[in-house]
Coordinates of C-alpha atoms in Angstrom, one line a residue:
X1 CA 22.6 1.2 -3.3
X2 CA 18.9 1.8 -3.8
X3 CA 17.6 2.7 -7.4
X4 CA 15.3 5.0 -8.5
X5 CA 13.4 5.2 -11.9
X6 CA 15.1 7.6 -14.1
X7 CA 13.3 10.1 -16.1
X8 CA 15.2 10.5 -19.5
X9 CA 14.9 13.6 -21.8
X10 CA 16.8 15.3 -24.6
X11 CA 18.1 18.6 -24.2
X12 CA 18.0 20.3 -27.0
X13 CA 15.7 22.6 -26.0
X14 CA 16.4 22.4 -22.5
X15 CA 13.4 21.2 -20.1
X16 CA 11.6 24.3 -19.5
X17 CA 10.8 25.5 -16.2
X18 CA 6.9 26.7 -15.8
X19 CA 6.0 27.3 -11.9
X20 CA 7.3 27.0 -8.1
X21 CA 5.8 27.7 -4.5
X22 CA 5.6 26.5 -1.2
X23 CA 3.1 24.8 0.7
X24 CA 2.3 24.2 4.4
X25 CA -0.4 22.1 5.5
X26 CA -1.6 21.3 8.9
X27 CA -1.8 18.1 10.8
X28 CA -5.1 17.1 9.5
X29 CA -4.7 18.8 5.5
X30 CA -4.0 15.9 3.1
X31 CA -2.4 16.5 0.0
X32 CA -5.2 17.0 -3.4
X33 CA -5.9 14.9 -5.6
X34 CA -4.8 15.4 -9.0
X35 CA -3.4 14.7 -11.9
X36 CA -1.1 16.9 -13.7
X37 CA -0.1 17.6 -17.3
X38 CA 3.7 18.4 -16.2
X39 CA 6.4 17.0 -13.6
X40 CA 6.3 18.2 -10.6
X41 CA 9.2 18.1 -8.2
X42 CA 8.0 18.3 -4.5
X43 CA 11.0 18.6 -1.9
X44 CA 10.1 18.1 1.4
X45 CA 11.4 20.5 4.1
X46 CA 9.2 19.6 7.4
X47 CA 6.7 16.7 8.4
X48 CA 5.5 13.8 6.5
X49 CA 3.8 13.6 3.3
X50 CA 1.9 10.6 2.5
X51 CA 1.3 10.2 -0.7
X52 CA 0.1 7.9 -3.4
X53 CA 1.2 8.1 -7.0
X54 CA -1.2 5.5 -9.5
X55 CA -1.4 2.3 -7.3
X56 CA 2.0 3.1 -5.1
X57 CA 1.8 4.5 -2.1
X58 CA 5.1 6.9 -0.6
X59 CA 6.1 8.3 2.6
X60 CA 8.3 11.7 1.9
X61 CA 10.0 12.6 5.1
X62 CA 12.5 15.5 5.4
X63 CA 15.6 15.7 2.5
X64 CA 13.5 14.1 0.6
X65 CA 12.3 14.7 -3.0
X66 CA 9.9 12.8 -5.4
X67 CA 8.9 13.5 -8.8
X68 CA 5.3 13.1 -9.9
X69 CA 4.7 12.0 -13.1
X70 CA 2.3 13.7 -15.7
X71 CA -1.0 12.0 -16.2
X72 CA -0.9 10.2 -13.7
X73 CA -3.6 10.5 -10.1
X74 CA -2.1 11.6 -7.4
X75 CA -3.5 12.3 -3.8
X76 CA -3.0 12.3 -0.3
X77 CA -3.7 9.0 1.2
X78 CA -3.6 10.1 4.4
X79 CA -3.1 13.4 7.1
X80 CA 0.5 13.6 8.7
X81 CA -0.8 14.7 12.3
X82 CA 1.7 17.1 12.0
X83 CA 2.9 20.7 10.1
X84 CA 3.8 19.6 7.0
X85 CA 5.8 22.0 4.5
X86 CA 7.6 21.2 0.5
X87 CA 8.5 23.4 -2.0
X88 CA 7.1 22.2 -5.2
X89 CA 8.8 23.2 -8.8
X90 CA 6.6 22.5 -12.0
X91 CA 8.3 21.7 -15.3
X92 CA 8.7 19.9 -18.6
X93 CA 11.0 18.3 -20.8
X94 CA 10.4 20.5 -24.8
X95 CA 11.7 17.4 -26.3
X96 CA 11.3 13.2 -26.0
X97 CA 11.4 11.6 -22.9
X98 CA 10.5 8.2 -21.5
X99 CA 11.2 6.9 -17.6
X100 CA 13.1 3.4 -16.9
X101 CA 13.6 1.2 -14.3
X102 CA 16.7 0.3 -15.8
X103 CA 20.0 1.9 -15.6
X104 CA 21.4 0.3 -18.1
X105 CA 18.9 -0.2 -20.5
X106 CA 19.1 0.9 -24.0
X107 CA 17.3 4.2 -24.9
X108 CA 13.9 3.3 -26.7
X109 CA 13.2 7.2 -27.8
X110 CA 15.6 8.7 -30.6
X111 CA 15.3 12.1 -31.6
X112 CA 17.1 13.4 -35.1
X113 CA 20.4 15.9 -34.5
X114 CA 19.2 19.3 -35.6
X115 CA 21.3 20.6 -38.7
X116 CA 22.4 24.0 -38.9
X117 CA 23.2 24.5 -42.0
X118 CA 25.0 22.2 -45.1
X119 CA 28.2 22.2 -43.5
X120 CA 29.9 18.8 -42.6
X121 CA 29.8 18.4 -38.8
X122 CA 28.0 21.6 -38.1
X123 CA 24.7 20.1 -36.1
X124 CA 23.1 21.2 -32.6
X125 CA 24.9 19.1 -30.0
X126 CA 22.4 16.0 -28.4
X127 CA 22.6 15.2 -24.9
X128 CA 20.3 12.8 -23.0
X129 CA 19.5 14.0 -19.7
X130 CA 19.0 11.5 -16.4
X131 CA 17.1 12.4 -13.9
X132 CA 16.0 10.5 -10.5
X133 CA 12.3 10.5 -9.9
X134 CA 13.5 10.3 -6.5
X135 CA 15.7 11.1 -4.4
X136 CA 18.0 13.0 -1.4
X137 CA 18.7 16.8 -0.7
X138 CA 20.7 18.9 1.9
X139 CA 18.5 20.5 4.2
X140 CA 20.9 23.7 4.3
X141 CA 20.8 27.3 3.1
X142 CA 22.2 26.3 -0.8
X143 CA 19.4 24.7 -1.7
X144 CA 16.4 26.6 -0.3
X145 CA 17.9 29.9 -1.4
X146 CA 17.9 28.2 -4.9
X147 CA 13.8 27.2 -3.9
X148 CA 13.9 31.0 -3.0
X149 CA 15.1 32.7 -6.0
X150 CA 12.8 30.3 -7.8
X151 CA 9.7 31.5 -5.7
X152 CA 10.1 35.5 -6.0
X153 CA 7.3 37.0 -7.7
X154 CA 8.7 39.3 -10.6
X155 CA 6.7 41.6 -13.1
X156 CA 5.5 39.5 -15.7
X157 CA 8.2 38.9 -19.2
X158 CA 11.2 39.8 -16.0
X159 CA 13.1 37.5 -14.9
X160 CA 12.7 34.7 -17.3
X161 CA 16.2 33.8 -18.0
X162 CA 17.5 34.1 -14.3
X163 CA 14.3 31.6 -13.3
X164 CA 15.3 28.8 -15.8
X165 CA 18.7 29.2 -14.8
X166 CA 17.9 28.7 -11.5
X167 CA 16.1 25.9 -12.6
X168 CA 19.0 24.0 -14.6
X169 CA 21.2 24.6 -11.4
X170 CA 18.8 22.9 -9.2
X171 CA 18.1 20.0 -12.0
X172 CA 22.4 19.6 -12.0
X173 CA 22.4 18.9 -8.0
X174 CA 19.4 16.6 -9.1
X175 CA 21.2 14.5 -11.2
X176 CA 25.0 14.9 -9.1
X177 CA 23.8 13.2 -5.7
X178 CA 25.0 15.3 -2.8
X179 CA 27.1 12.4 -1.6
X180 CA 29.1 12.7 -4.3
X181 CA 29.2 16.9 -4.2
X182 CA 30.0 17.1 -0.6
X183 CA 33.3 15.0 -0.7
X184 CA 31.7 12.0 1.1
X185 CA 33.9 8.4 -0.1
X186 CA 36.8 11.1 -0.7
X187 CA 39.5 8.2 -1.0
X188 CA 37.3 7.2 -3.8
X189 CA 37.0 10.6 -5.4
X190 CA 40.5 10.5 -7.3
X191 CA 39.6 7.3 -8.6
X192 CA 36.5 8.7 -10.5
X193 CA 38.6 10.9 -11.6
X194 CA 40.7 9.6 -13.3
X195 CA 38.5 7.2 -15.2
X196 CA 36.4 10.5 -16.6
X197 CA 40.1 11.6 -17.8
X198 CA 41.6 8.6 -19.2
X199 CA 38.6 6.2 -20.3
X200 CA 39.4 6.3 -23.8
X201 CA 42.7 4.7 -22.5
X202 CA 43.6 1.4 -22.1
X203 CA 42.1 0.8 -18.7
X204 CA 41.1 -2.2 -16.3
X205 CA 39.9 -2.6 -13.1
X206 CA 43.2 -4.0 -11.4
X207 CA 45.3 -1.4 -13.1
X208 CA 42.8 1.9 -11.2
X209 CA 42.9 -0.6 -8.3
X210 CA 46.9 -0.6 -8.1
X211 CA 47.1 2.7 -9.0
X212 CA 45.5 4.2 -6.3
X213 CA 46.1 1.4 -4.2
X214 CA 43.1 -0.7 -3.6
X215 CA 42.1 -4.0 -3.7
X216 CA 40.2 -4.4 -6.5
X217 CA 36.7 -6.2 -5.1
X218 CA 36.9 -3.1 -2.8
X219 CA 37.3 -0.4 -5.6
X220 CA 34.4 -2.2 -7.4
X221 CA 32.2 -2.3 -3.9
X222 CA 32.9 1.5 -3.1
X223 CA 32.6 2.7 -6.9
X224 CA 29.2 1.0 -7.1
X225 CA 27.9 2.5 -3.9
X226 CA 28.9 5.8 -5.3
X227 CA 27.9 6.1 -8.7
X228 CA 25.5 2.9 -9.1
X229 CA 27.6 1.0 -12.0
X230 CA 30.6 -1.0 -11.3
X231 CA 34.1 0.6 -12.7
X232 CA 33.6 -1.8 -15.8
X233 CA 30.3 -0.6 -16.7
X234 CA 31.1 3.4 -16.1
X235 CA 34.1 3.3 -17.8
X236 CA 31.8 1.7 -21.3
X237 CA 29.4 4.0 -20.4
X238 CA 31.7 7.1 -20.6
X239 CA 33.3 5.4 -23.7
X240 CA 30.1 4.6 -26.1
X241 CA 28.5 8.7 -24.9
X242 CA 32.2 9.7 -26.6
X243 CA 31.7 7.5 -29.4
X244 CA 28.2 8.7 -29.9
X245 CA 28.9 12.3 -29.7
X246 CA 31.9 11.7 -32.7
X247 CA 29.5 10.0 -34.7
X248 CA 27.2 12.5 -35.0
X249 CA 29.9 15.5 -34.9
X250 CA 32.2 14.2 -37.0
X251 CA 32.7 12.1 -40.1
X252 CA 35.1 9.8 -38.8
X253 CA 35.0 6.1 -39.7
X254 CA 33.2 4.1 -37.6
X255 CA 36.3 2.2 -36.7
X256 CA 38.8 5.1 -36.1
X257 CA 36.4 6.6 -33.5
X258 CA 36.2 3.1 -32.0
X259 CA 39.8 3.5 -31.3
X260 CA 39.1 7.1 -30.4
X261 CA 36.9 6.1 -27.6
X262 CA 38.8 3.4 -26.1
X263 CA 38.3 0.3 -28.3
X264 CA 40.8 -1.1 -30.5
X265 CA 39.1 -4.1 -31.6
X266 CA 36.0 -2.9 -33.5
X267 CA 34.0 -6.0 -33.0
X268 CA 34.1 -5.3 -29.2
X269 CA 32.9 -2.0 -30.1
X270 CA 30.2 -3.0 -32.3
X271 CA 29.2 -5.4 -29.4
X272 CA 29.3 -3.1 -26.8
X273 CA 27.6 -0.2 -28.6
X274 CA 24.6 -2.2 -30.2
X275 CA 24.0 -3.9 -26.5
X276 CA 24.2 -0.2 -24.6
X277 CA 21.8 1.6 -27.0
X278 CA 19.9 -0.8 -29.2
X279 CA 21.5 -0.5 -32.6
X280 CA 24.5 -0.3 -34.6
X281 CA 27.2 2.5 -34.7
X282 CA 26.7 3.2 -38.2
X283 CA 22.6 3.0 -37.5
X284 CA 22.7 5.0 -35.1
X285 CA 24.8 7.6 -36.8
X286 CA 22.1 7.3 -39.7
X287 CA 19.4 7.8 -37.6
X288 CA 20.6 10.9 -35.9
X289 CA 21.5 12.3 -39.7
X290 CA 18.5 11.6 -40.6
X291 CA 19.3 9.4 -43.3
X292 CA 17.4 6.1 -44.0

């Protein structure tokens, strides 16, 4: 399964959507150059786009999407010979965000929780968002009535909320690939399942595979291809974003919400936390309380 970069951002506020439209260009128009202060998401619905981004070119063909990145020169390296036609949807994370390669690399941007007032617990809830700077869409009806509603023109101060709703739907079937939506690998589907409902559980890789009746080299093969981490890794994943979220929202102990999230022996949680996210579960609960 091929990766893309993933662009990374808070969401508290949520990215803000600013501008959308459609383009055609003939078979001899190259795309500008330029160099933006936003993302832009450009989904191509006909032709070719070639396209350079910095020193890399791309070729965008059809169900294709790329995201350009802000600063960065960007320019048409070359006509397509052909009608050519993308919708393009501006926008910008209101809060931290860095891009990496790496899937599983720690987060290298922390933002404090927002406290709501001087009660114990009571703070704005902090999610990381993770976006693909490329990627695949369906070229059916759903998504262009979504490009659509984006696109109407609308008195000025109307509209507003419906837009950047319309805009967090199409960021979710961004992030969800369509793959996944559309029911494709649908033996593998349960499995998934059941390691988002029971993760905090005792749970191993030849127990999901004799539950639902795999081999367990082929549950690991098909779970990868799916959702780019192996059942081990997705099932710490889901695990340390539970443990994160109780040590912010709660005043547990550091070791009762290791067991809360799956890990009995605390050193294995300390291990796995610290490697996943750069620092240790009490640090990192200090750093999003703001305390030194």
């Amino acid at each position: 399964m091929e990766h893309h970069p993933l662009l990374n951002f808070y969401c508290n506020p949520f990215p803000g959507y600013i501008f959308s439209g459609r383009v055609v260009y003939g078979p001899d128009q190259k795309h500008p150059e330029r160099i933006f202060s936003t993302f832009v998401a450009m989904f191509i619905e006909e032709g070719i786009l070639y396209f350079t981004e910095g020193e890399q070119t791309f070729t965008l063909m059809p169900g294709q999407w790329f995201i350009q990145t802000p600063g960065i020169r960007h320019y048409g390296h070359r006509a397509a010979g052909i009608r050519t036609v993308f919708h393009f949807v501006h926008f910008l994370p209101q809060a931290d965000w860095h891009i990496e390669n790496d899937e599983m690399k720690r987060e290298s941007v922390l933002s404090r929780t927002m406290q709501l007032d001087s009660g114990e617990g009571v703070r704005l809830p902090q999610y990381v968002m993770k976006l693909p700077m490329r990627g695949t869409y369906g070229l059916h009806s759903d998504w262009f009535e979504l490009f659509h509603k984006l696109q109407q023109d609308v008195a000025p101060g109307k509209g507003v909320l419906h837009k950047q709703a319309c805009f967090l739907e199409l960021l979710e079937r961004m992030i969800e690939p369509e793959s996944i939506k559309e029911g494709s690998h649908a033996s593998i589907q349960p499995a998934l399942a059941y390691i988002r409902q029971h993760f905090s559980e005792p749970l191993t890789v030849s127990d999901l595979a004799a539950r639902f009746h795999f081999s367990p080299d082929y549950l690991t093969r098909q779970i990868k291809k799916i959702a780019g981490a192996t059942p081990a890794s997705l099932i710490a994943l889901y695990r340390i974003n539970k443990a994160k979220q109780l040590l912010v929202h709660t005043s547990n102990s550091v070791q009762q919400i290791g067991l809360d999230s799956g890990y009995p022996d605390m050193a294995v949680f300390s291990r796995t936390f610290k490697k996943m996210t750069g620092l240790s579960p009490l640090k990192y609960r200090q750093v999003q309380w703001g305390k030194p």
